[in-house]
Amino acid sequence: MQIGMIGLGKMGANMVRRLTKAGHELVVFDRSAAAVRQLAEEGATPAESFADLCRKLTAPRSICLMVPAGIVGTVLNELMPLLQSDDTLIDGGNSHYQDDIARGAECRAQGLNYVDMGTSGGVWGLERGYCLMIGGDSRVVERLDPMFRALAPGAGDIPRTPGRSQQSTAELGYLHCGPSGAGHFVKMVHNGIEYGLMAAYAEGFNILKHANVGKHQAEHDAETTPLRNPEHYQFDLDLADIAEVWRRGSVVTSWLLDLTAQALAQEPDLGSFSGRVSDSGEGRWTLQAANDAGVPAHVLAAALFERFASRDLDQFQNKVLSAMRKGFGGHLEQGKK
């Protein structure tokens, strides 16, 4: 099928490559002329503008947006006047699901179709395929099935879940989750879970890294909690080897662990990283949904707040704590006299 792609960053460009490899015809546009030129050399049809892209697509058009969530609205405002009845817009980024609900209604009012496509797979998607969580009208989603099937990883060598009798496209790595907004809602929670998993691995490896704390001379003063049994913490552990052994037969085996093992093998002290961890919004939105639904999400909340702390956003509250301790007990911060 013919597909337009707007946004040719790491994800968008690799999606174009995967779709092209599957035999689809891609018309591509990006603000970067170099990005467009590169994919044109690989077989895609280049477009010089939104209008040019629309002219080169045959109606009913299918246009996928792989742009940052913050500019989706602007792109849609420019694109929609160029479209005609039954054209379809697909948002494959990480938009807020509530925005999808509103955009879906706006598109329907103008005779257009809107599909939200939560996309997981990152920079490895070209090789592994993309897990797709889709929201929108069933008729339109079915029409786009060749695109979703090409992007998804397929069944691969993953065996069927024991006891599962229902057959669906979920076993191929893509799923129509429900109406507008459902796809990005599922992807939002997926990313919230991702935060929690990543935080658990990170905290575990940090404990392992400090398993030799008993070998170091500790200060003995009123401001330092003494280590009760230093002899219990004398382990110099090889974190790269531990990550590797956990990859083989362990219940904590996962792709995230694979990536951790790879990073530790290449750089055991991870010295090239500052430890400043960003969040792109989905973790916050997941907690908002949990709050609205009255559902506890202790682990996801802690994982999100840990990312805030990594960016020194806890610095002032820690100063408040120090000020109170000095006030009620004359306690000075360590390193200050």
mmCIF file of C-alpha atoms in Angstrom:
data_model
loop_
_atom_site.group_PDB
_atom_site.id
_atom_site.type_symbol
_atom_site.label_atom_id
_atom_site.label_comp_id
_atom_site.label_asym_id
_atom_site.label_seq_id
_atom_site.Cartn_x
_atom_site.Cartn_y
_atom_site.Cartn_z
ATOM 1 C CA MET A 1 0.000 0.000 0.000
ATOM 2 C CA GLN A 2 0.993 3.657 -0.346
ATOM 3 C CA ILE A 3 1.875 5.457 2.898
ATOM 4 C CA GLY A 4 3.002 8.974 3.692
ATOM 5 C CA MET A 5 5.511 9.450 6.512
ATOM 6 C CA ILE A 6 6.130 12.783 8.211
ATOM 7 C CA GLY A 7 9.027 12.833 10.666
ATOM 8 C CA LEU A 8 12.209 10.986 9.737
ATOM 9 C CA GLY A 9 14.086 10.779 13.006
ATOM 10 C CA LYS A 10 15.498 7.473 14.277
ATOM 11 C CA MET A 11 12.078 5.865 14.652
ATOM 12 C CA GLY A 12 10.394 7.363 11.596
ATOM 13 C CA ALA A 13 13.279 6.661 9.249
ATOM 14 C CA ASN A 14 13.592 3.033 10.333
ATOM 15 C CA MET A 15 9.848 2.547 10.006
ATOM 16 C CA VAL A 16 10.120 3.798 6.417
ATOM 17 C CA ARG A 17 12.916 1.303 5.790
ATOM 18 C CA ARG A 18 10.959 -1.591 7.279
ATOM 19 C CA LEU A 19 7.825 -0.727 5.303
ATOM 20 C CA THR A 20 9.804 -0.294 2.080
ATOM 21 C CA LYS A 21 11.461 -3.667 2.600
ATOM 22 C CA ALA A 22 7.982 -5.204 2.927
ATOM 23 C CA GLY A 23 7.019 -3.823 -0.483
ATOM 24 C CA HIS A 24 5.059 -0.713 0.487
ATOM 25 C CA GLU A 25 5.407 2.598 -1.352
ATOM 26 C CA LEU A 26 6.543 5.426 0.930
ATOM 27 C CA VAL A 27 6.269 9.166 0.333
ATOM 28 C CA VAL A 28 8.360 10.967 2.940
ATOM 29 C CA PHE A 29 8.798 14.452 4.370
ATOM 30 C CA ASP A 30 10.875 16.006 7.125
ATOM 31 C CA ARG A 31 12.057 19.508 7.957
ATOM 32 C CA SER A 32 15.540 18.140 7.370
ATOM 33 C CA ALA A 33 16.206 17.957 3.629
ATOM 34 C CA ALA A 34 19.152 15.651 4.337
ATOM 35 C CA ALA A 35 16.888 13.109 6.053
ATOM 36 C CA VAL A 36 14.498 13.157 3.080
ATOM 37 C CA ARG A 37 17.385 12.834 0.622
ATOM 38 C CA GLN A 38 18.820 9.830 2.466
ATOM 39 C CA LEU A 39 15.564 7.875 2.326
ATOM 40 C CA ALA A 40 14.995 8.887 -1.300
ATOM 41 C CA GLU A 41 18.324 7.240 -2.089
ATOM 42 C CA GLU A 42 16.955 4.111 -0.377
ATOM 43 C CA GLY A 43 13.826 3.984 -2.510
ATOM 44 C CA ALA A 44 11.279 6.308 -0.910
ATOM 45 C CA THR A 45 9.546 9.091 -2.843
ATOM 46 C CA PRO A 46 10.686 12.485 -1.503
ATOM 47 C CA ALA A 47 8.297 15.363 -0.781
ATOM 48 C CA GLU A 48 9.278 19.002 -0.393
ATOM 49 C CA SER A 49 6.336 20.058 1.778
ATOM 50 C CA PHE A 50 3.094 18.829 3.324
ATOM 51 C CA ALA A 51 1.255 19.920 0.190
ATOM 52 C CA ASP A 52 3.715 18.094 -2.050
ATOM 53 C CA LEU A 53 3.376 14.949 0.048
ATOM 54 C CA CYS A 54 -0.427 15.085 -0.237
ATOM 55 C CA ARG A 55 -0.216 15.586 -4.009
ATOM 56 C CA LYS A 56 1.969 12.512 -4.366
ATOM 57 C CA LEU A 57 -0.382 10.262 -2.402
ATOM 58 C CA THR A 58 -3.415 8.657 -4.014
ATOM 59 C CA ALA A 59 -6.757 9.097 -2.210
ATOM 60 C CA PRO A 60 -7.813 7.847 0.219
ATOM 61 C CA ARG A 61 -4.480 8.848 1.737
ATOM 62 C CA SER A 62 -2.804 7.276 4.765
ATOM 63 C CA ILE A 63 -0.316 9.587 6.480
ATOM 64 C CA CYS A 64 1.716 8.572 9.529
ATOM 65 C CA LEU A 65 3.186 11.211 11.848
ATOM 66 C CA MET A 66 6.365 10.354 13.764
ATOM 67 C CA VAL A 67 6.972 13.730 15.375
ATOM 68 C CA PRO A 68 7.343 14.894 19.010
ATOM 69 C CA ALA A 69 4.067 14.991 20.948
ATOM 70 C CA GLY A 70 4.428 18.714 21.484
ATOM 71 C CA ILE A 71 4.125 19.570 17.781
ATOM 72 C CA VAL A 72 1.504 17.031 16.665
ATOM 73 C CA GLY A 73 -1.254 19.627 16.989
ATOM 74 C CA THR A 74 0.636 22.137 14.853
ATOM 75 C CA VAL A 75 1.340 19.534 12.166
ATOM 76 C CA LEU A 76 -2.313 18.446 12.096
ATOM 77 C CA ASN A 77 -3.484 22.042 11.768
ATOM 78 C CA GLU A 78 -1.302 22.443 8.676
ATOM 79 C CA LEU A 79 -2.171 19.068 7.185
ATOM 80 C CA MET A 80 -5.924 18.819 7.637
ATOM 81 C CA PRO A 81 -6.864 21.584 5.145
ATOM 82 C CA LEU A 82 -4.880 19.680 2.494
ATOM 83 C CA LEU A 83 -6.834 16.436 2.916
ATOM 84 C CA GLN A 84 -10.139 15.138 1.620
ATOM 85 C CA SER A 85 -12.904 12.876 2.877
ATOM 86 C CA ASP A 86 -11.813 9.424 4.119
ATOM 87 C CA ASP A 87 -8.104 10.302 4.293
ATOM 88 C CA THR A 88 -6.443 8.897 7.418
ATOM 89 C CA LEU A 89 -4.002 10.478 9.854
ATOM 90 C CA ILE A 90 -1.961 8.130 12.055
ATOM 91 C CA ASP A 91 -0.141 9.469 15.109
ATOM 92 C CA GLY A 92 2.669 7.025 15.860
ATOM 93 C CA GLY A 93 4.371 9.142 18.528
ATOM 94 C CA ASN A 94 3.669 9.443 22.247
ATOM 95 C CA SER A 95 0.738 11.849 22.349
ATOM 96 C CA HIS A 96 -1.498 12.038 25.421
ATOM 97 C CA TYR A 97 -4.480 9.757 24.882
ATOM 98 C CA GLN A 98 -6.880 12.553 25.839
ATOM 99 C CA ASP A 99 -5.530 14.595 22.927
ATOM 100 C CA ASP A 100 -6.266 11.603 20.677
ATOM 101 C CA ILE A 101 -9.883 11.534 21.815
ATOM 102 C CA ALA A 102 -10.280 15.219 20.932
ATOM 103 C CA ARG A 103 -8.396 14.895 17.636
ATOM 104 C CA GLY A 104 -10.407 11.856 16.646
ATOM 105 C CA ALA A 105 -13.637 13.788 17.142
ATOM 106 C CA GLU A 106 -12.281 16.776 15.202
ATOM 107 C CA CYS A 107 -11.220 14.570 12.293
ATOM 108 C CA ARG A 108 -14.573 12.779 12.167
ATOM 109 C CA ALA A 109 -16.353 16.137 12.023
ATOM 110 C CA GLN A 110 -14.342 16.927 8.878
ATOM 111 C CA GLY A 111 -14.859 13.522 7.273
ATOM 112 C CA LEU A 112 -11.316 12.372 8.079
ATOM 113 C CA ASN A 113 -10.069 9.317 9.949
ATOM 114 C CA TYR A 114 -7.724 9.428 12.926
ATOM 115 C CA VAL A 115 -5.718 6.522 14.329
ATOM 116 C CA ASP A 116 -3.449 6.624 17.372
ATOM 117 C CA MET A 117 -0.635 4.085 17.144
ATOM 118 C CA GLY A 118 1.418 3.547 20.290
ATOM 119 C CA THR A 119 4.788 2.315 19.037
ATOM 120 C CA SER A 120 7.389 0.422 21.059
ATOM 121 C CA GLY A 121 10.672 -0.863 19.709
ATOM 122 C CA GLY A 122 13.000 2.112 19.723
ATOM 123 C CA VAL A 123 16.102 2.114 17.573
ATOM 124 C CA TRP A 124 15.976 -1.684 17.341
ATOM 125 C CA GLY A 125 12.617 -1.688 15.548
ATOM 126 C CA LEU A 126 14.082 -1.945 12.067
ATOM 127 C CA GLU A 127 15.579 -5.309 12.931
ATOM 128 C CA ARG A 128 13.156 -6.625 15.571
ATOM 129 C CA GLY A 129 9.903 -5.006 14.480
ATOM 130 C CA TYR A 130 7.625 -2.674 16.427
ATOM 131 C CA CYS A 131 5.029 -3.595 19.022
ATOM 132 C CA LEU A 132 1.943 -1.579 18.032
ATOM 133 C CA MET A 133 -0.985 -0.556 20.241
ATOM 134 C CA ILE A 134 -3.711 0.924 18.044
ATOM 135 C CA GLY A 135 -6.787 3.048 18.651
ATOM 136 C CA GLY A 136 -9.419 4.104 16.121
ATOM 137 C CA ASP A 137 -12.403 3.031 14.061
ATOM 138 C CA SER A 138 -12.427 -0.686 13.212
ATOM 139 C CA ARG A 139 -13.063 -0.087 9.511
ATOM 140 C CA VAL A 140 -10.028 2.170 9.191
ATOM 141 C CA VAL A 141 -7.782 -0.046 11.313
ATOM 142 C CA GLU A 142 -8.653 -3.033 9.131
ATOM 143 C CA ARG A 143 -7.792 -1.022 6.015
ATOM 144 C CA LEU A 144 -4.376 -0.228 7.486
ATOM 145 C CA ASP A 145 -3.692 -3.841 8.471
ATOM 146 C CA PRO A 146 -0.980 -4.369 5.788
ATOM 147 C CA MET A 147 0.983 -1.458 7.273
ATOM 148 C CA PHE A 148 0.654 -2.705 10.846
ATOM 149 C CA ARG A 149 1.550 -6.264 9.855
ATOM 150 C CA ALA A 150 4.717 -5.079 8.097
ATOM 151 C CA LEU A 151 5.854 -2.945 11.030
ATOM 152 C CA ALA A 152 5.120 -5.557 13.709
ATOM 153 C CA PRO A 153 7.643 -8.260 14.643
ATOM 154 C CA GLY A 154 5.391 -11.180 13.747
ATOM 155 C CA ALA A 155 5.017 -14.372 15.758
ATOM 156 C CA GLY A 156 8.713 -15.226 15.462
ATOM 157 C CA ASP A 157 9.862 -18.111 17.647
ATOM 158 C CA ILE A 158 7.777 -17.090 20.685
ATOM 159 C CA PRO A 159 5.497 -20.030 21.561
ATOM 160 C CA ARG A 160 1.780 -19.538 22.121
ATOM 161 C CA THR A 161 0.812 -18.751 25.698
ATOM 162 C CA PRO A 162 -0.301 -21.997 27.368
ATOM 163 C CA GLY A 163 -4.050 -22.034 27.905
ATOM 164 C CA ARG A 164 -4.675 -19.185 25.475
ATOM 165 C CA SER A 165 -7.483 -20.136 23.077
ATOM 166 C CA GLN A 166 -8.213 -16.712 21.572
ATOM 167 C CA GLN A 167 -6.444 -15.906 18.337
ATOM 168 C CA SER A 168 -5.753 -12.280 17.450
ATOM 169 C CA THR A 169 -3.137 -10.068 15.889
ATOM 170 C CA ALA A 170 -1.663 -9.645 19.390
ATOM 171 C CA GLU A 171 0.328 -12.804 18.700
ATOM 172 C CA LEU A 172 1.899 -11.014 15.739
ATOM 173 C CA GLY A 173 2.866 -7.966 17.800
ATOM 174 C CA TYR A 174 0.059 -5.514 17.027
ATOM 175 C CA LEU A 175 -3.391 -5.010 18.512
ATOM 176 C CA HIS A 176 -6.455 -2.867 17.896
ATOM 177 C CA CYS A 177 -7.063 -1.852 21.509
ATOM 178 C CA GLY A 178 -10.272 0.163 21.045
ATOM 179 C CA PRO A 179 -11.563 3.555 19.869
ATOM 180 C CA SER A 180 -9.571 6.789 19.557
ATOM 181 C CA GLY A 181 -7.190 7.176 22.470
ATOM 182 C CA ALA A 182 -7.107 3.481 23.433
ATOM 183 C CA GLY A 183 -3.838 2.815 21.618
ATOM 184 C CA HIS A 184 -1.928 5.594 23.305
ATOM 185 C CA PHE A 185 -3.570 4.800 26.657
ATOM 186 C CA VAL A 186 -2.157 1.262 26.498
ATOM 187 C CA LYS A 187 1.231 2.606 25.335
ATOM 188 C CA MET A 188 1.189 5.151 28.172
ATOM 189 C CA VAL A 189 0.797 2.424 30.795
ATOM 190 C CA HIS A 190 3.399 0.319 28.940
ATOM 191 C CA ASN A 191 5.899 3.155 29.407
ATOM 192 C CA GLY A 192 4.936 3.564 33.061
ATOM 193 C CA ILE A 193 5.711 -0.122 33.589
ATOM 194 C CA GLU A 194 8.971 0.387 31.707
ATOM 195 C CA TYR A 195 9.964 3.081 34.225
ATOM 196 C CA GLY A 196 9.331 0.664 37.089
ATOM 197 C CA LEU A 197 11.263 -2.207 35.515
ATOM 198 C CA MET A 198 14.228 -0.004 34.700
ATOM 199 C CA ALA A 199 14.298 1.448 38.213
ATOM 200 C CA ALA A 200 14.236 -2.036 39.769
ATOM 201 C CA TYR A 201 17.215 -3.181 37.704
ATOM 202 C CA ALA A 202 19.104 0.049 38.446
ATOM 203 C CA GLU A 203 18.522 -0.154 42.206
ATOM 204 C CA GLY A 204 19.474 -3.834 42.298
ATOM 205 C CA PHE A 205 22.753 -3.274 40.483
ATOM 206 C CA ASN A 206 23.514 -0.320 42.750
ATOM 207 C CA ILE A 207 23.170 -2.574 45.815
ATOM 208 C CA LEU A 208 25.477 -5.112 44.182
ATOM 209 C CA LYS A 209 28.009 -2.371 43.385
ATOM 210 C CA HIS A 210 28.146 -1.380 47.072
ATOM 211 C CA ALA A 211 28.396 -4.925 48.428
ATOM 212 C CA ASN A 212 32.023 -4.154 49.412
ATOM 213 C CA VAL A 213 31.142 -1.229 51.670
ATOM 214 C CA GLY A 214 32.558 -3.108 54.658
ATOM 215 C CA LYS A 215 36.062 -2.828 53.217
ATOM 216 C CA HIS A 216 36.089 0.945 53.491
ATOM 217 C CA GLN A 217 36.977 2.814 56.672
ATOM 218 C CA ALA A 218 33.839 4.513 57.954
ATOM 219 C CA GLU A 219 33.761 7.705 59.978
ATOM 220 C CA HIS A 220 32.577 7.333 63.561
ATOM 221 C CA ASP A 221 30.592 10.365 64.600
ATOM 222 C CA ALA A 222 27.075 11.354 65.558
ATOM 223 C CA GLU A 223 26.185 12.158 61.957
ATOM 224 C CA THR A 224 27.152 8.805 60.439
ATOM 225 C CA THR A 225 25.161 5.616 60.901
ATOM 226 C CA PRO A 226 27.717 2.894 61.733
ATOM 227 C CA LEU A 227 27.844 -0.276 59.647
ATOM 228 C CA ARG A 228 26.959 -2.913 62.237
ATOM 229 C CA ASN A 229 28.769 -5.844 60.649
ATOM 230 C CA PRO A 230 31.395 -4.730 58.113
ATOM 231 C CA GLU A 231 32.450 -8.350 57.626
ATOM 232 C CA HIS A 232 29.087 -9.019 55.991
ATOM 233 C CA TYR A 233 29.868 -6.622 53.138
ATOM 234 C CA GLN A 234 33.203 -7.713 51.724
ATOM 235 C CA PHE A 235 32.122 -8.698 48.200
ATOM 236 C CA ASP A 236 33.840 -7.277 45.106
ATOM 237 C CA LEU A 237 31.255 -8.369 42.548
ATOM 238 C CA ASP A 238 31.619 -8.423 38.775
ATOM 239 C CA LEU A 239 28.427 -6.700 37.676
ATOM 240 C CA ALA A 240 28.915 -7.535 34.001
ATOM 241 C CA ASP A 241 29.153 -11.244 34.818
ATOM 242 C CA ILE A 242 26.129 -11.063 37.110
ATOM 243 C CA ALA A 243 24.074 -9.399 34.392
ATOM 244 C CA GLU A 244 25.239 -12.115 31.998
ATOM 245 C CA VAL A 245 24.352 -15.023 34.262
ATOM 246 C CA TRP A 246 20.917 -13.517 34.974
ATOM 247 C CA ARG A 247 20.261 -13.515 31.221
ATOM 248 C CA ARG A 248 20.394 -17.314 31.202
ATOM 249 C CA GLY A 249 17.516 -19.123 32.870
ATOM 250 C CA SER A 250 16.741 -16.439 35.466
ATOM 251 C CA VAL A 251 13.208 -15.233 36.212
ATOM 252 C CA VAL A 252 14.389 -11.637 35.723
ATOM 253 C CA THR A 253 15.562 -12.242 32.146
ATOM 254 C CA SER A 254 14.352 -9.526 29.750
ATOM 255 C CA TRP A 255 15.421 -7.332 26.864
ATOM 256 C CA LEU A 256 16.140 -4.538 29.340
ATOM 257 C CA LEU A 257 18.517 -6.886 31.137
ATOM 258 C CA ASP A 258 20.123 -7.750 27.786
ATOM 259 C CA LEU A 259 20.774 -4.050 27.179
ATOM 260 C CA THR A 260 22.131 -3.623 30.721
ATOM 261 C CA ALA A 261 24.504 -6.555 30.252
ATOM 262 C CA GLN A 262 25.711 -5.074 26.980
ATOM 263 C CA ALA A 263 26.357 -1.680 28.583
ATOM 264 C CA LEU A 264 28.266 -3.207 31.535
ATOM 265 C CA ALA A 265 30.339 -5.388 29.199
ATOM 266 C CA GLN A 266 31.401 -2.327 27.216
ATOM 267 C CA GLU A 267 31.953 -0.011 30.192
ATOM 268 C CA PRO A 268 31.826 -1.655 33.644
ATOM 269 C CA ASP A 269 31.735 1.629 35.583
ATOM 270 C CA LEU A 270 29.333 3.340 33.114
ATOM 271 C CA GLY A 271 31.631 6.326 33.402
ATOM 272 C CA SER A 272 30.385 8.012 30.238
ATOM 273 C CA PHE A 273 26.918 8.462 31.775
ATOM 274 C CA SER A 274 26.052 11.288 34.171
ATOM 275 C CA GLY A 275 23.029 9.539 35.680
ATOM 276 C CA ARG A 276 20.659 12.323 34.692
ATOM 277 C CA VAL A 277 17.490 10.503 33.600
ATOM 278 C CA SER A 278 14.796 12.216 31.524
ATOM 279 C CA ASP A 279 11.104 11.417 31.355
ATOM 280 C CA SER A 280 9.028 12.052 28.246
ATOM 281 C CA GLY A 281 5.656 12.349 29.962
ATOM 282 C CA GLU A 282 4.070 8.903 29.839
ATOM 283 C CA GLY A 283 5.064 8.051 33.423
ATOM 284 C CA ARG A 284 3.389 11.220 34.699
ATOM 285 C CA TRP A 285 0.275 10.544 32.637
ATOM 286 C CA THR A 286 0.098 6.961 33.905
ATOM 287 C CA LEU A 287 0.079 8.219 37.488
ATOM 288 C CA GLN A 288 -2.587 10.787 36.601
ATOM 289 C CA ALA A 289 -4.744 7.976 35.228
ATOM 290 C CA ALA A 290 -4.100 5.875 38.341
ATOM 291 C CA ASN A 291 -5.123 8.824 40.513
ATOM 292 C CA ASP A 292 -8.298 9.440 38.483
ATOM 293 C CA ALA A 293 -9.221 5.761 38.679
ATOM 294 C CA GLY A 294 -8.308 5.477 42.355
ATOM 295 C CA VAL A 295 -5.809 2.714 41.595
ATOM 296 C CA PRO A 296 -2.572 2.424 43.652
ATOM 297 C CA ALA A 297 0.678 2.554 41.659
ATOM 298 C CA HIS A 298 3.400 2.654 44.300
ATOM 299 C CA VAL A 299 6.241 1.265 42.185
ATOM 300 C CA LEU A 300 5.511 3.445 39.146
ATOM 301 C CA ALA A 301 5.308 6.560 41.324
ATOM 302 C CA ALA A 302 8.631 5.801 43.013
ATOM 303 C CA ALA A 303 10.277 5.147 39.636
ATOM 304 C CA LEU A 304 9.054 8.469 38.238
ATOM 305 C CA PHE A 305 10.140 10.436 41.316
ATOM 306 C CA GLU A 306 13.549 8.763 41.147
ATOM 307 C CA ARG A 307 13.961 10.268 37.678
ATOM 308 C CA PHE A 308 13.075 13.699 39.048
ATOM 309 C CA ALA A 309 15.704 13.267 41.778
ATOM 310 C CA SER A 310 18.331 12.288 39.189
ATOM 311 C CA ARG A 311 17.976 15.799 37.757
ATOM 312 C CA ASP A 312 18.599 17.427 41.170
ATOM 313 C CA LEU A 313 14.953 18.445 41.470
ATOM 314 C CA ASP A 314 15.081 17.238 45.078
ATOM 315 C CA GLN A 315 17.917 19.588 46.005
ATOM 316 C CA PHE A 316 15.802 22.251 47.700
ATOM 317 C CA GLN A 317 13.788 19.768 49.762
ATOM 318 C CA ASN A 318 17.067 18.238 50.942
ATOM 319 C CA LYS A 319 18.234 21.700 51.981
ATOM 320 C CA VAL A 320 14.997 22.095 53.946
ATOM 321 C CA LEU A 321 15.729 18.803 55.711
ATOM 322 C CA SER A 322 19.261 19.953 56.554
ATOM 323 C CA ALA A 323 17.947 23.259 57.863
ATOM 324 C CA MET A 324 15.437 21.532 60.153
ATOM 325 C CA ARG A 325 18.069 19.108 61.508
ATOM 326 C CA LYS A 326 20.395 21.992 62.246
ATOM 327 C CA GLY A 327 17.554 23.884 63.886
ATOM 328 C CA PHE A 328 16.358 21.194 66.278
ATOM 329 C CA GLY A 329 19.627 19.401 66.995
ATOM 330 C CA GLY A 330 22.519 21.550 65.842
ATOM 331 C CA HIS A 331 23.349 18.934 63.213
ATOM 332 C CA LEU A 332 25.790 20.115 60.554
ATOM 333 C CA GLU A 333 25.911 18.705 57.070
ATOM 334 C CA GLN A 334 28.754 16.269 56.485
ATOM 335 C CA GLY A 335 31.784 18.097 55.093
ATOM 336 C CA LYS A 336 30.807 21.365 56.784
ATOM 337 C CA LYS A 337 32.186 22.574 60.109
#
